[in-house]
CSV table of C-alpha atoms in Angstrom, one decimal:
chain,number,residue,atom,x,y,z
M,1,MET,CA,-104.0,80.5,85.6
M,2,HIS,CA,-105.0,82.2,82.4
M,3,GLU,CA,-102.2,83.2,80.0
M,4,THR,CA,-101.8,87.0,79.1
M,5,ALA,CA,-102.4,88.0,75.5
M,6,HIS,CA,-98.8,89.0,75.3
M,7,ALA,CA,-97.7,85.4,76.6
M,8,ARG,CA,-99.9,83.7,73.8
M,9,VAL,CA,-98.1,85.6,71.0
M,10,PRO,CA,-94.9,83.4,70.0
M,11,GLU,CA,-91.7,85.0,70.8
M,12,GLN,CA,-90.6,85.2,67.2
M,13,LYS,CA,-93.8,87.0,66.1
M,14,ARG,CA,-93.4,89.4,69.0
M,15,LYS,CA,-89.8,90.2,67.6
M,16,VAL,CA,-91.1,90.7,64.2
M,17,LEU,CA,-94.0,93.1,65.4
M,18,ARG,CA,-91.5,95.1,67.5
M,19,HIS,CA,-89.2,95.4,64.6
M,20,SER,CA,-92.0,96.4,62.4
M,21,VAL,CA,-93.0,99.2,64.8
M,22,ARG,CA,-89.4,100.4,65.2
M,23,GLY,CA,-89.0,100.4,61.5
M,24,GLN,CA,-92.2,102.6,61.0
M,25,ILE,CA,-91.0,105.0,63.7
M,26,LEU,CA,-87.6,105.2,62.1
M,27,ASP,CA,-89.1,106.2,58.8
M,28,ALA,CA,-91.4,108.6,60.5
M,29,LEU,CA,-88.3,110.3,62.4
M,30,ARG,CA,-86.3,110.4,59.2
M,31,ALA,CA,-89.1,112.2,57.4
M,32,ALA,CA,-89.5,114.6,60.3
M,33,LEU,CA,-85.8,115.3,60.1
M,34,VAL,CA,-85.9,115.9,56.4
M,35,ASP,CA,-88.9,118.1,56.7
M,36,GLY,CA,-87.5,120.2,59.5
M,37,GLU,CA,-90.2,119.1,62.0
M,38,LEU,CA,-87.3,117.9,64.3
M,39,VAL,CA,-85.1,121.0,64.6
M,40,PRO,CA,-81.3,120.9,64.8
M,41,GLY,CA,-80.2,121.8,68.2
M,42,GLU,CA,-83.5,120.8,70.0
M,43,ILE,CA,-83.6,118.1,72.5
M,44,TYR,CA,-86.4,115.4,72.3
M,45,SER,CA,-87.3,112.8,74.8
M,46,GLY,CA,-88.3,109.2,74.0
M,47,PRO,CA,-91.5,109.3,75.9
M,48,ALA,CA,-92.6,112.7,74.3
M,49,LEU,CA,-92.0,111.4,70.8
M,50,GLY,CA,-93.6,108.0,71.6
M,51,GLU,CA,-96.8,110.0,72.7
M,52,ARG,CA,-96.6,112.0,69.6
M,53,PHE,CA,-96.5,108.8,67.4
M,54,GLY,CA,-98.8,106.8,69.5
M,55,VAL,CA,-96.2,104.1,70.7
M,56,SER,CA,-94.2,103.4,73.8
M,57,ALA,CA,-90.9,105.1,74.3
M,58,THR,CA,-89.0,101.7,73.5
M,59,PRO,CA,-89.3,101.8,69.7
M,60,VAL,CA,-88.6,105.5,69.6
M,61,ARG,CA,-85.4,105.0,71.7
M,62,GLU,CA,-84.4,102.1,69.5
M,63,ALA,CA,-85.0,104.2,66.3
M,64,MET,CA,-83.1,107.1,67.8
M,65,GLN,CA,-80.1,104.8,68.5
M,66,GLN,CA,-80.0,104.1,64.8
M,67,LEU,CA,-80.2,107.8,63.9
M,68,ALA,CA,-77.4,108.3,66.4
M,69,ALA,CA,-75.3,105.8,64.5
M,70,GLU,CA,-76.1,107.6,61.4
M,71,GLY,CA,-74.9,110.9,62.8
M,72,ALA,CA,-78.3,112.6,62.8
M,73,VAL,CA,-78.7,112.9,66.6
M,74,GLU,CA,-76.7,112.6,69.7
M,75,CYS,CA,-77.7,110.7,72.9
M,76,LEU,CA,-77.9,112.7,76.0
M,77,PRO,CA,-78.3,110.4,79.1
M,78,ASN,CA,-81.4,111.0,81.2
M,79,ARG,CA,-82.4,113.8,78.8
M,80,GLY,CA,-83.1,112.4,75.4
M,81,PHE,CA,-81.7,113.1,72.0
M,82,ARG,CA,-80.3,116.4,70.4
M,83,VAL,CA,-80.8,116.8,66.7
M,84,LEU,CA,-77.6,117.5,65.0
M,85,SER,CA,-77.0,119.7,61.9
M,86,ARG,CA,-74.6,119.6,59.1
M,87,THR,CA,-72.2,122.5,58.9
M,88,PRO,CA,-71.3,123.9,55.4
M,89,ARG,CA,-67.9,122.2,55.8
M,90,GLU,CA,-69.3,118.8,56.6
M,91,LEU,CA,-71.7,119.0,53.6
M,92,ALA,CA,-68.8,119.8,51.3
M,93,GLU,CA,-66.8,116.8,52.6
M,94,LEU,CA,-69.7,114.6,52.1
M,95,ALA,CA,-70.2,115.8,48.6
M,96,GLU,CA,-66.5,115.2,48.0
M,97,VAL,CA,-66.5,111.7,49.3
M,98,ARG,CA,-69.7,110.8,47.4
M,99,ALA,CA,-68.0,112.1,44.2
M,100,LEU,CA,-64.8,110.1,44.9
M,101,LEU,CA,-67.0,107.0,45.2
M,102,GLU,CA,-69.5,107.4,42.6
M,103,VAL,CA,-68.1,109.3,39.8
M,104,PRO,CA,-65.6,106.4,38.6
M,105,VAL,CA,-68.5,104.0,38.9
M,106,MET,CA,-70.9,106.1,36.9
M,107,LEU,CA,-68.2,106.5,34.2
M,108,ARG,CA,-67.6,102.7,34.1
M,109,LEU,CA,-71.2,102.1,33.8
M,110,ALA,CA,-71.7,104.7,31.0
M,111,ARG,CA,-69.1,102.6,29.0
M,112,THR,CA,-70.7,99.2,29.7
M,113,VAL,CA,-74.4,99.4,30.5
M,114,PRO,CA,-76.8,98.9,27.5
M,115,GLU,CA,-79.3,101.7,26.8
M,116,ALA,CA,-82.3,99.4,27.8
M,117,SER,CA,-81.1,99.5,31.3
M,118,TRP,CA,-80.9,103.2,31.5
M,119,GLN,CA,-84.3,103.5,29.9
M,120,ALA,CA,-85.7,101.3,32.6
M,121,LEU,CA,-84.7,103.8,35.3
M,122,ARG,CA,-86.8,106.6,33.7
M,123,PRO,CA,-89.7,105.9,36.2
M,124,ALA,CA,-87.3,106.5,39.1
M,125,ALA,CA,-86.2,109.7,37.6
M,126,ALA,CA,-89.8,110.7,37.1
M,127,ALA,CA,-90.7,109.9,40.8
M,128,THR,CA,-88.1,112.4,41.9
M,129,ALA,CA,-89.6,115.1,39.5
M,130,GLU,CA,-93.1,114.3,40.9
M,131,ALA,CA,-92.1,114.7,44.5
M,132,ALA,CA,-90.2,117.9,43.7
M,133,ALA,CA,-93.2,119.4,41.8
M,134,ALA,CA,-95.4,118.7,44.9
M,135,GLY,CA,-92.9,120.2,47.2
M,136,ASP,CA,-92.7,116.9,49.1
M,137,LEU,CA,-89.3,117.3,50.7
M,138,PRO,CA,-89.3,113.8,52.5
M,139,GLY,CA,-90.8,112.1,49.5
M,140,TYR,CA,-88.1,113.8,47.4
M,141,ALA,CA,-85.4,112.6,49.7
M,142,GLU,CA,-86.5,109.0,49.4
M,143,ALA,CA,-87.0,109.1,45.6
M,144,ASP,CA,-83.6,110.8,45.2
M,145,ARG,CA,-81.9,108.0,47.2
M,146,ALA,CA,-84.0,105.4,45.2
M,147,PHE,CA,-82.8,106.7,41.9
M,148,HIS,CA,-79.1,106.7,42.9
M,149,ARG,CA,-79.5,103.2,44.4
M,150,ALA,CA,-81.1,101.8,41.2
M,151,VAL,CA,-78.1,103.3,39.2
M,152,LEU,CA,-75.4,102.0,41.4
M,153,ARG,CA,-77.1,98.5,41.6
M,154,LEU,CA,-76.2,98.1,38.0
M,155,ALA,CA,-72.4,97.9,39.2
M,156,GLY,CA,-73.3,94.6,40.9
M,157,ASN,CA,-71.6,95.6,44.1
M,158,ASP,CA,-73.9,95.5,47.2
M,159,GLN,CA,-71.3,96.9,49.5
M,160,LEU,CA,-70.9,99.9,47.2
M,161,VAL,CA,-74.7,100.4,47.3
M,162,GLN,CA,-74.9,100.3,51.1
M,163,VAL,CA,-72.0,102.7,51.6
M,164,ALA,CA,-73.3,105.1,48.9
M,165,GLU,CA,-76.8,105.0,50.5
M,166,GLU,CA,-75.4,105.9,54.0
M,167,LEU,CA,-73.5,108.7,52.6
M,168,HIS,CA,-76.4,110.0,50.7
M,169,ARG,CA,-78.7,109.9,53.6
M,170,ARG,CA,-76.1,111.7,55.8
M,171,ALA,CA,-76.0,114.4,53.2
M,172,GLN,CA,-79.7,114.9,53.2
M,173,TRP,CA,-80.5,115.7,56.8
M,174,PRO,CA,-80.8,117.3,59.2
M,175,LEU,CA,-80.3,120.6,57.5
M,176,PRO,CA,-80.9,124.1,59.0
M,177,GLY,CA,-84.0,125.5,57.6
M,178,ALA,CA,-84.9,122.3,55.9
M,179,ALA,CA,-88.7,123.2,55.8
M,180,ARG,CA,-87.9,126.4,53.9
M,181,VAL,CA,-86.2,124.5,51.0
M,182,ARG,CA,-87.5,126.1,47.8
M,183,ARG,CA,-89.7,123.9,45.4
M,184,ALA,CA,-87.7,125.5,42.5
M,185,ASP,CA,-84.6,124.1,43.9
M,186,LEU,CA,-86.0,120.6,44.3
M,187,VAL,CA,-87.3,120.8,40.7
M,188,ALA,CA,-83.9,121.7,39.4
M,189,ASP,CA,-82.2,119.0,41.4
M,190,ALA,CA,-84.7,116.4,40.0
M,191,ALA,CA,-84.3,117.6,36.5
M,192,GLU,CA,-80.5,116.6,36.9
M,193,HIS,CA,-81.6,112.9,37.1
M,194,SER,CA,-83.2,113.0,33.6
M,195,ALA,CA,-80.2,114.8,32.1
M,196,LEU,CA,-77.8,112.3,33.7
M,197,LEU,CA,-79.9,109.4,32.1
M,198,GLU,CA,-79.6,111.1,28.8
M,199,ALA,CA,-75.8,111.5,29.1
M,200,LEU,CA,-75.5,107.7,30.2
M,201,ILE,CA,-77.5,106.6,27.2
M,202,ALA,CA,-75.3,108.8,24.9
M,203,ARG,CA,-72.2,107.5,26.7
M,204,ASP,CA,-71.1,111.2,27.0
M,205,LEU,CA,-68.6,110.8,29.7
M,206,PRO,CA,-67.5,114.4,30.3
M,207,VAL,CA,-71.2,115.3,30.7
M,208,VAL,CA,-71.9,112.4,33.1
M,209,GLU,CA,-68.9,113.4,35.3
M,210,ALA,CA,-69.9,117.1,35.3
M,211,LEU,CA,-73.6,116.3,36.1
M,212,VAL,CA,-72.8,113.9,39.0
M,213,ARG,CA,-70.3,116.4,40.5
M,214,GLU,CA,-72.7,119.2,40.3
M,215,HIS,CA,-75.5,117.1,41.6
M,216,PHE,CA,-73.6,116.2,44.6
M,217,ALA,CA,-72.5,119.7,45.4
M,218,GLY,CA,-76.2,120.8,45.2
M,219,SER,CA,-77.6,118.0,47.3
């Protein structure tokens, strides 16, 4: 009896390949949410999305389960997944929680981190400006998270970085009319990263606090 191609692939390798596909689909779905391709209120089925991305429904369902855990979609038995949207109140609450978490950390870092460490973050700030100038909303969302992640890593607290990343992602999508976000708004938001670095280098604590709170409120 001849072995099938599937059977000849070691179990561990099959798991890695499956995880890789799921990760790619998860990234693609997140980008579609940010860009407004997946519309809040609409219901999407696993098989239909699988056909769209050229994969089976299984990795799509697994990715959607992750998005459900992150609060982006809700599971509808035998129907698929409905994309949720943030209300203005939810966005304000997320901004408040992010400020409560990150402002004290930023102020502590402003007092203790040497200038060279802040200078090293200029490429991350520049990446947000480039994505904003191109009007690349998914690219900007990723670059924005990467910048904040790099700043918070200077605190040396992995749990802080993880929690802040989840809150940040929740604040980014899905948003009503996401595809209509103005490029000028992205450019202005990106400029705040460079301004924040300058304030951190100068150890200007009042400006650091004001910039972080304003940045969250506008995210």
